[in-house]
Coordinates of C-alpha atoms in Angstrom, one line a residue:
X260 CA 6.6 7.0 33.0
X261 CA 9.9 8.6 32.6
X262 CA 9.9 11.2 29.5
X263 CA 5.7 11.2 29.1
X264 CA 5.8 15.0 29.9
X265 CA 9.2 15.9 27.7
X266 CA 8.9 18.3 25.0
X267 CA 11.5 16.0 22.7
X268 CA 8.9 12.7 23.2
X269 CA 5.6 14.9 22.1
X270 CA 7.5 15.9 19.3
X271 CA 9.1 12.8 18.1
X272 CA 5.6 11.5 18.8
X273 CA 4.2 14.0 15.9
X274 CA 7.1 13.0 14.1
X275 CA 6.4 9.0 13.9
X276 CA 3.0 9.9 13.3
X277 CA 3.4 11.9 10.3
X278 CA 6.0 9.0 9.5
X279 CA 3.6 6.6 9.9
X280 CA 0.8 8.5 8.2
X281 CA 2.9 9.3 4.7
X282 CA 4.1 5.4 4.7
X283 CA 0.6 4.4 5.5
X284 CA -0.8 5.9 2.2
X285 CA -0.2 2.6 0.0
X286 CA -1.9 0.4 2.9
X287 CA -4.4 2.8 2.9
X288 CA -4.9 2.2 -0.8
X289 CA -4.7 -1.6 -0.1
X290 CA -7.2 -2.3 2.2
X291 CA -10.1 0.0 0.0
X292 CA -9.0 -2.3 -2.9
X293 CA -9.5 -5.7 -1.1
X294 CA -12.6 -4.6 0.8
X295 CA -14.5 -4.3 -2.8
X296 CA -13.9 -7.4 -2.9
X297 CA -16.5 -8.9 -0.1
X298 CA -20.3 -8.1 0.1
X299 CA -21.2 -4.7 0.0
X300 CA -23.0 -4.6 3.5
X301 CA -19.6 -6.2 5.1
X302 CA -17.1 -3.7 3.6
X303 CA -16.9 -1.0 6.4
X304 CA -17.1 -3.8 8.9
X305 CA -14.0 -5.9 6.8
X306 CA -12.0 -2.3 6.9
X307 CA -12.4 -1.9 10.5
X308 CA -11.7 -5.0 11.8
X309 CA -8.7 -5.4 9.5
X310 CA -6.9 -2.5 10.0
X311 CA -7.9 -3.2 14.3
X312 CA -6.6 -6.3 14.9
X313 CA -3.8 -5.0 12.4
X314 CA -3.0 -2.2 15.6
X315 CA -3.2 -4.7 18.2
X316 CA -0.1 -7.2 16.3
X317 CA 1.6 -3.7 15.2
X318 CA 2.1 -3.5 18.4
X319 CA 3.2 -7.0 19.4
X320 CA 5.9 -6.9 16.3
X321 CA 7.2 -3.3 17.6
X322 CA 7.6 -5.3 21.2
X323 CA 9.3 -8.6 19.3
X324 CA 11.4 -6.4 17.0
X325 CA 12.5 -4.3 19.8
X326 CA 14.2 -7.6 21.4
X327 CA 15.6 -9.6 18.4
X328 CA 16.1 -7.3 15.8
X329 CA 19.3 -9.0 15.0
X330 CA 17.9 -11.6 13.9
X331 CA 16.0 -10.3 11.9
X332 CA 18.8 -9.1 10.3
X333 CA 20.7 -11.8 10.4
X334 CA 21.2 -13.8 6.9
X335 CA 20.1 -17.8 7.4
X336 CA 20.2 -18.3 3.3
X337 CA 22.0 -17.3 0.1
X338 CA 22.3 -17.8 -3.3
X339 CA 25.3 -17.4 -5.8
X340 CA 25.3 -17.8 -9.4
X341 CA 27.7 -16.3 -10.9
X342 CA 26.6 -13.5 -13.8
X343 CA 23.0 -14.7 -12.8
X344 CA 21.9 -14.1 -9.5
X345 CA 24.1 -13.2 -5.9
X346 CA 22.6 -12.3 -3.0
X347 CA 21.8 -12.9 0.6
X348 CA 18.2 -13.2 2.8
X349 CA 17.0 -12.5 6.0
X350 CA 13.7 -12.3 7.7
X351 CA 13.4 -8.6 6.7
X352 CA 14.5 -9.2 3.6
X353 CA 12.1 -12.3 2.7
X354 CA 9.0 -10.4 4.4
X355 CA 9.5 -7.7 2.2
X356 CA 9.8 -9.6 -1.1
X357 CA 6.9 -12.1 -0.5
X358 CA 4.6 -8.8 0.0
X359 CA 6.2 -6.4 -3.0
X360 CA 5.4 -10.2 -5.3
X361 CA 1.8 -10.1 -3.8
X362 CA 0.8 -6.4 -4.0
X363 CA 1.9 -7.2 -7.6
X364 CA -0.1 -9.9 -8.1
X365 CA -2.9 -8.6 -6.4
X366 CA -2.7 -5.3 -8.8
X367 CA -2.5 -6.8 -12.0
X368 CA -5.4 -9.2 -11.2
X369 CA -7.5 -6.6 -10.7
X370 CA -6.9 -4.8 -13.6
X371 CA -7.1 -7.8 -15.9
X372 CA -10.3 -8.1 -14.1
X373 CA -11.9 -4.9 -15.6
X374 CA -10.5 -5.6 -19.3
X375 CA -12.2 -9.0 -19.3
X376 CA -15.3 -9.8 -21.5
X377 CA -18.0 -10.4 -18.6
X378 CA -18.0 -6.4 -18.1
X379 CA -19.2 -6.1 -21.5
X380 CA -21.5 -9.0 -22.3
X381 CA -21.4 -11.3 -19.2
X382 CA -22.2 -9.5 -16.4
X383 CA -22.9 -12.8 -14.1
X384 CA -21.0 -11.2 -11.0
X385 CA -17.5 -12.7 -9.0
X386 CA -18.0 -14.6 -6.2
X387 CA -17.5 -12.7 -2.9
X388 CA -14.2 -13.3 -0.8
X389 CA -15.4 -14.4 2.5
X390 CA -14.7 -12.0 5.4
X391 CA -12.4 -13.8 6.9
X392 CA -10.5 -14.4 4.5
X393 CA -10.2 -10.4 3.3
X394 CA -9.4 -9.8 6.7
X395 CA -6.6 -12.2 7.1
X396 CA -5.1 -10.4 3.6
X397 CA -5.7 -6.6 5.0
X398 CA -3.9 -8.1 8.7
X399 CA -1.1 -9.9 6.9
X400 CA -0.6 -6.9 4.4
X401 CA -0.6 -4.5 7.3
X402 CA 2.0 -6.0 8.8
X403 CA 4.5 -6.1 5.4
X404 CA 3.7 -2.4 5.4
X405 CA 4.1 -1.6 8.9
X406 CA 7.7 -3.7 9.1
X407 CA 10.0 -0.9 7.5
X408 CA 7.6 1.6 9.4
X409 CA 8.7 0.4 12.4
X410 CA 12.6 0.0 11.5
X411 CA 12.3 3.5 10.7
X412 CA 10.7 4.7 13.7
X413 CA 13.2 2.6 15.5
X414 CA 15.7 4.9 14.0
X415 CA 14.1 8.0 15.7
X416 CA 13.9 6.7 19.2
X417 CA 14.0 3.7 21.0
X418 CA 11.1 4.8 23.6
X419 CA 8.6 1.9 23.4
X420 CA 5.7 3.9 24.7
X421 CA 6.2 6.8 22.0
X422 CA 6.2 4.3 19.1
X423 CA 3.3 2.4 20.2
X424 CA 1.3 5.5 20.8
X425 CA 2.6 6.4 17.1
X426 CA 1.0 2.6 15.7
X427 CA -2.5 3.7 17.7
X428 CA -3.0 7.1 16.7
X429 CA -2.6 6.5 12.7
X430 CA -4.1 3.3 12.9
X431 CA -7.2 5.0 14.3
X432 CA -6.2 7.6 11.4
X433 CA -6.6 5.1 8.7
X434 CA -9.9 3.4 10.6
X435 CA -11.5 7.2 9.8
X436 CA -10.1 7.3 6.6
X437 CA -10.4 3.9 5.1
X438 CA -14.5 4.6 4.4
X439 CA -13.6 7.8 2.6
X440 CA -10.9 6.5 0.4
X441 CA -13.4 4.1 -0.7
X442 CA -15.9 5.9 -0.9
X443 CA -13.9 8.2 -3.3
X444 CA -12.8 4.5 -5.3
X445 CA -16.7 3.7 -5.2
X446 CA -17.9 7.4 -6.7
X447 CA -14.7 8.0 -9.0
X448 CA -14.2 4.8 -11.0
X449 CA -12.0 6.1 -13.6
X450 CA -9.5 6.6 -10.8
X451 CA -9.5 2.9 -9.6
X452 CA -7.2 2.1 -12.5
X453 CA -4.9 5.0 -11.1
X454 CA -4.9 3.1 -8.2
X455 CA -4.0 0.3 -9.2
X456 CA -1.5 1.3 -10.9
X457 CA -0.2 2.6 -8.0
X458 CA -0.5 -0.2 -6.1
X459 CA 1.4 -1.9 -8.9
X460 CA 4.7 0.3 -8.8
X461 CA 4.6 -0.5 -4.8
X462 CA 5.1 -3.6 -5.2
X463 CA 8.0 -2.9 -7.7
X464 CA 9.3 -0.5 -4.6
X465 CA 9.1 -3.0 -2.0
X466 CA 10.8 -5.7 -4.5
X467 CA 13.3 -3.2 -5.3
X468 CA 13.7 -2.5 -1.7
X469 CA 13.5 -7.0 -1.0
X470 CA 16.7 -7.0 -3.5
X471 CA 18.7 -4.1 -1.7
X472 CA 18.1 -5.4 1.4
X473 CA 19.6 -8.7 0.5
X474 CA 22.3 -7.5 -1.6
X475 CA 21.2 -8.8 -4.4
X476 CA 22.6 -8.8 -7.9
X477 CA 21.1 -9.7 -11.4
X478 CA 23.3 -10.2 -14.3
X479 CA 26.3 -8.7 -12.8
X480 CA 23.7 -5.2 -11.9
X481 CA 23.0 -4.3 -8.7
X482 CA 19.6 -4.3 -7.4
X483 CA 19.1 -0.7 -5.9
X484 CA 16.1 0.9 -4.1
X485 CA 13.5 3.2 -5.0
X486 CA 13.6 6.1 -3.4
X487 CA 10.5 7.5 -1.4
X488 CA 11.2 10.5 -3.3
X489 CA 11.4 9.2 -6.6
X490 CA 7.7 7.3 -5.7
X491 CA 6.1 10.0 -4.7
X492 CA 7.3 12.0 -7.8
X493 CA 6.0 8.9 -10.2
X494 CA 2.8 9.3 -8.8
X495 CA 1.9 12.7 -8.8
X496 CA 2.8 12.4 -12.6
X497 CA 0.7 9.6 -12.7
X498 CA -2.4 12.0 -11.2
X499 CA -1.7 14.7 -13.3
X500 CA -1.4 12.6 -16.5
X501 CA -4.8 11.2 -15.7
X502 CA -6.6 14.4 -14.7
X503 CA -5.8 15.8 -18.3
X504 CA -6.4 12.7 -19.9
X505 CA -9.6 12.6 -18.1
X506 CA -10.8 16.2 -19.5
X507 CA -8.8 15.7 -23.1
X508 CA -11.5 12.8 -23.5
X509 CA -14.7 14.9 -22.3
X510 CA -13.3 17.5 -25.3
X511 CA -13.4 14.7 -27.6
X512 CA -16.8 14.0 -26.9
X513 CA -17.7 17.3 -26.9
X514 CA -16.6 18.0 -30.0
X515 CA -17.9 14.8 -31.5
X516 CA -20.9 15.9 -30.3
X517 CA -21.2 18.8 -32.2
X518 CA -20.4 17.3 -35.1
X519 CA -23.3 15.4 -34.9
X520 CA -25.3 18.5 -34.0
X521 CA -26.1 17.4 -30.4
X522 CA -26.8 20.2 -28.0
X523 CA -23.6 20.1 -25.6
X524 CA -23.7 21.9 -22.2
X525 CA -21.4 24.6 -21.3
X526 CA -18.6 23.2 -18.2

């Protein structure tokens, strides 16, 4: 296969892999979410198969993008009202809307979820989602994730072979690390609100992303995108905020504590 032995292909190949492995972070945080969400002897199995078949259509949409990525770009609907709403949409752009809306949805579900009154009094439990139908989300999920992933690998080489190989190697990545990041979820609870959270400004990135895309304008402002830069900034405020939050709070009760005269352990 002409290039395999190349320096420039290996290397391009470790780059779409770390490209694939820093995008794949919010997917990552994704599919632990949605896998609480079945029986707990059917988790590891939901993750696995999930993010598997995932590979296997990663791969067909890398081939199909490859060929008729113009029309995917190409506009087939618009909207104009004037001072309201302008813009323009195209597969890409509708693909990436639709997800940001759900990873929205899905994030403040969740958390409205813990705040309700069956986790104090009523602790009757939610009906599992069926495997199936988890796996379907984690697939179709996947593949909003994995769109701009691939138009950005696209723009470091057209070589079929090195992107595919790319799309295997950090989807067996996140196979190995799916049971750890839940894991984590499962042990830490206080930081499943964090990632929710996160999850939540996601989806605010991909519709930001949705509007730019298809040029859109509100009220006469344009719709611009957030930077990968600027996410990764709001979240590592967002961990630090909540690690000394986390051990403000266990001052507090260590203080109330001996003002009640309780024995209190040294950290």
């Amino acid at each position: 296969m002409e290039g395999l032995f190349s320096i420039d292909a290996w290397f391009t190949l470790a780059m779409l892999v770390l490209l694939q492995a820093v995008l794949g972070f919010d997917n990552l945080l994704y599919i632990s979410i949605e896998s609480k969400r079945v029986a707990l002897d059917r988790q590891a199995f939901v993750r696995r198969a999930g993010i598997g078949i995932a590979i296997v259509l990663r791969l067909i949409l890398l081939f199909v993008v490859m060929r008729a990525i113009q029309y995917f770009q190409e506009p087939f609907a618009s909207i104009n009202w004037p001072g309201i709403v302008e813009g323009s949409f195209n597969v890409h752009t509708i693909i990436v809307l639709v997800g940001g809306a759900f990873i929205i949805y899905t994030a403040m579900k969740e958390i409205s979820h813990m705040l309700i009154i069956e986790e104090i009094g009523d602790h009757k439990a939610r009906t599992p989602r069926s495997v199936a139908s988890a796996i379907t989300w984690i697939v179709a999920m996947n593949l909003v994730f994995s769109f701009d992933s691939i138009l950005s690998a696209l723009a470091l080489t057209k070589v079929f072979w090195i992107m595919a190989a790319a799309i295997v190697i950090s989807g067996l990545m996140m196979i190995f690390l799916a049971d750890y990041v839940s894991e984590f979820l499962k042990k830490n609870r206080m930081y499943e609100v964090l990632g929710l959270f996160i999850l939540f400004i996601v989806g605010v990135m991909l519709l930001s992303e949705g509007g730019h895309l298809g040029h859109l304008h509100l009220f006469g402002y344009v719709v611009e995108p957030m930077a990968k830069s600027t996410f990764y900034f709001v979240i590592g405020v967002m961990v630090v905020i909540d690690i000394v939050q986390s051990r403000y709070q266990k001052k507090l009760r260590m203080q109330a504590d001996i003002e009640r005269g309780k024995p209190v352990k040294p950290a």
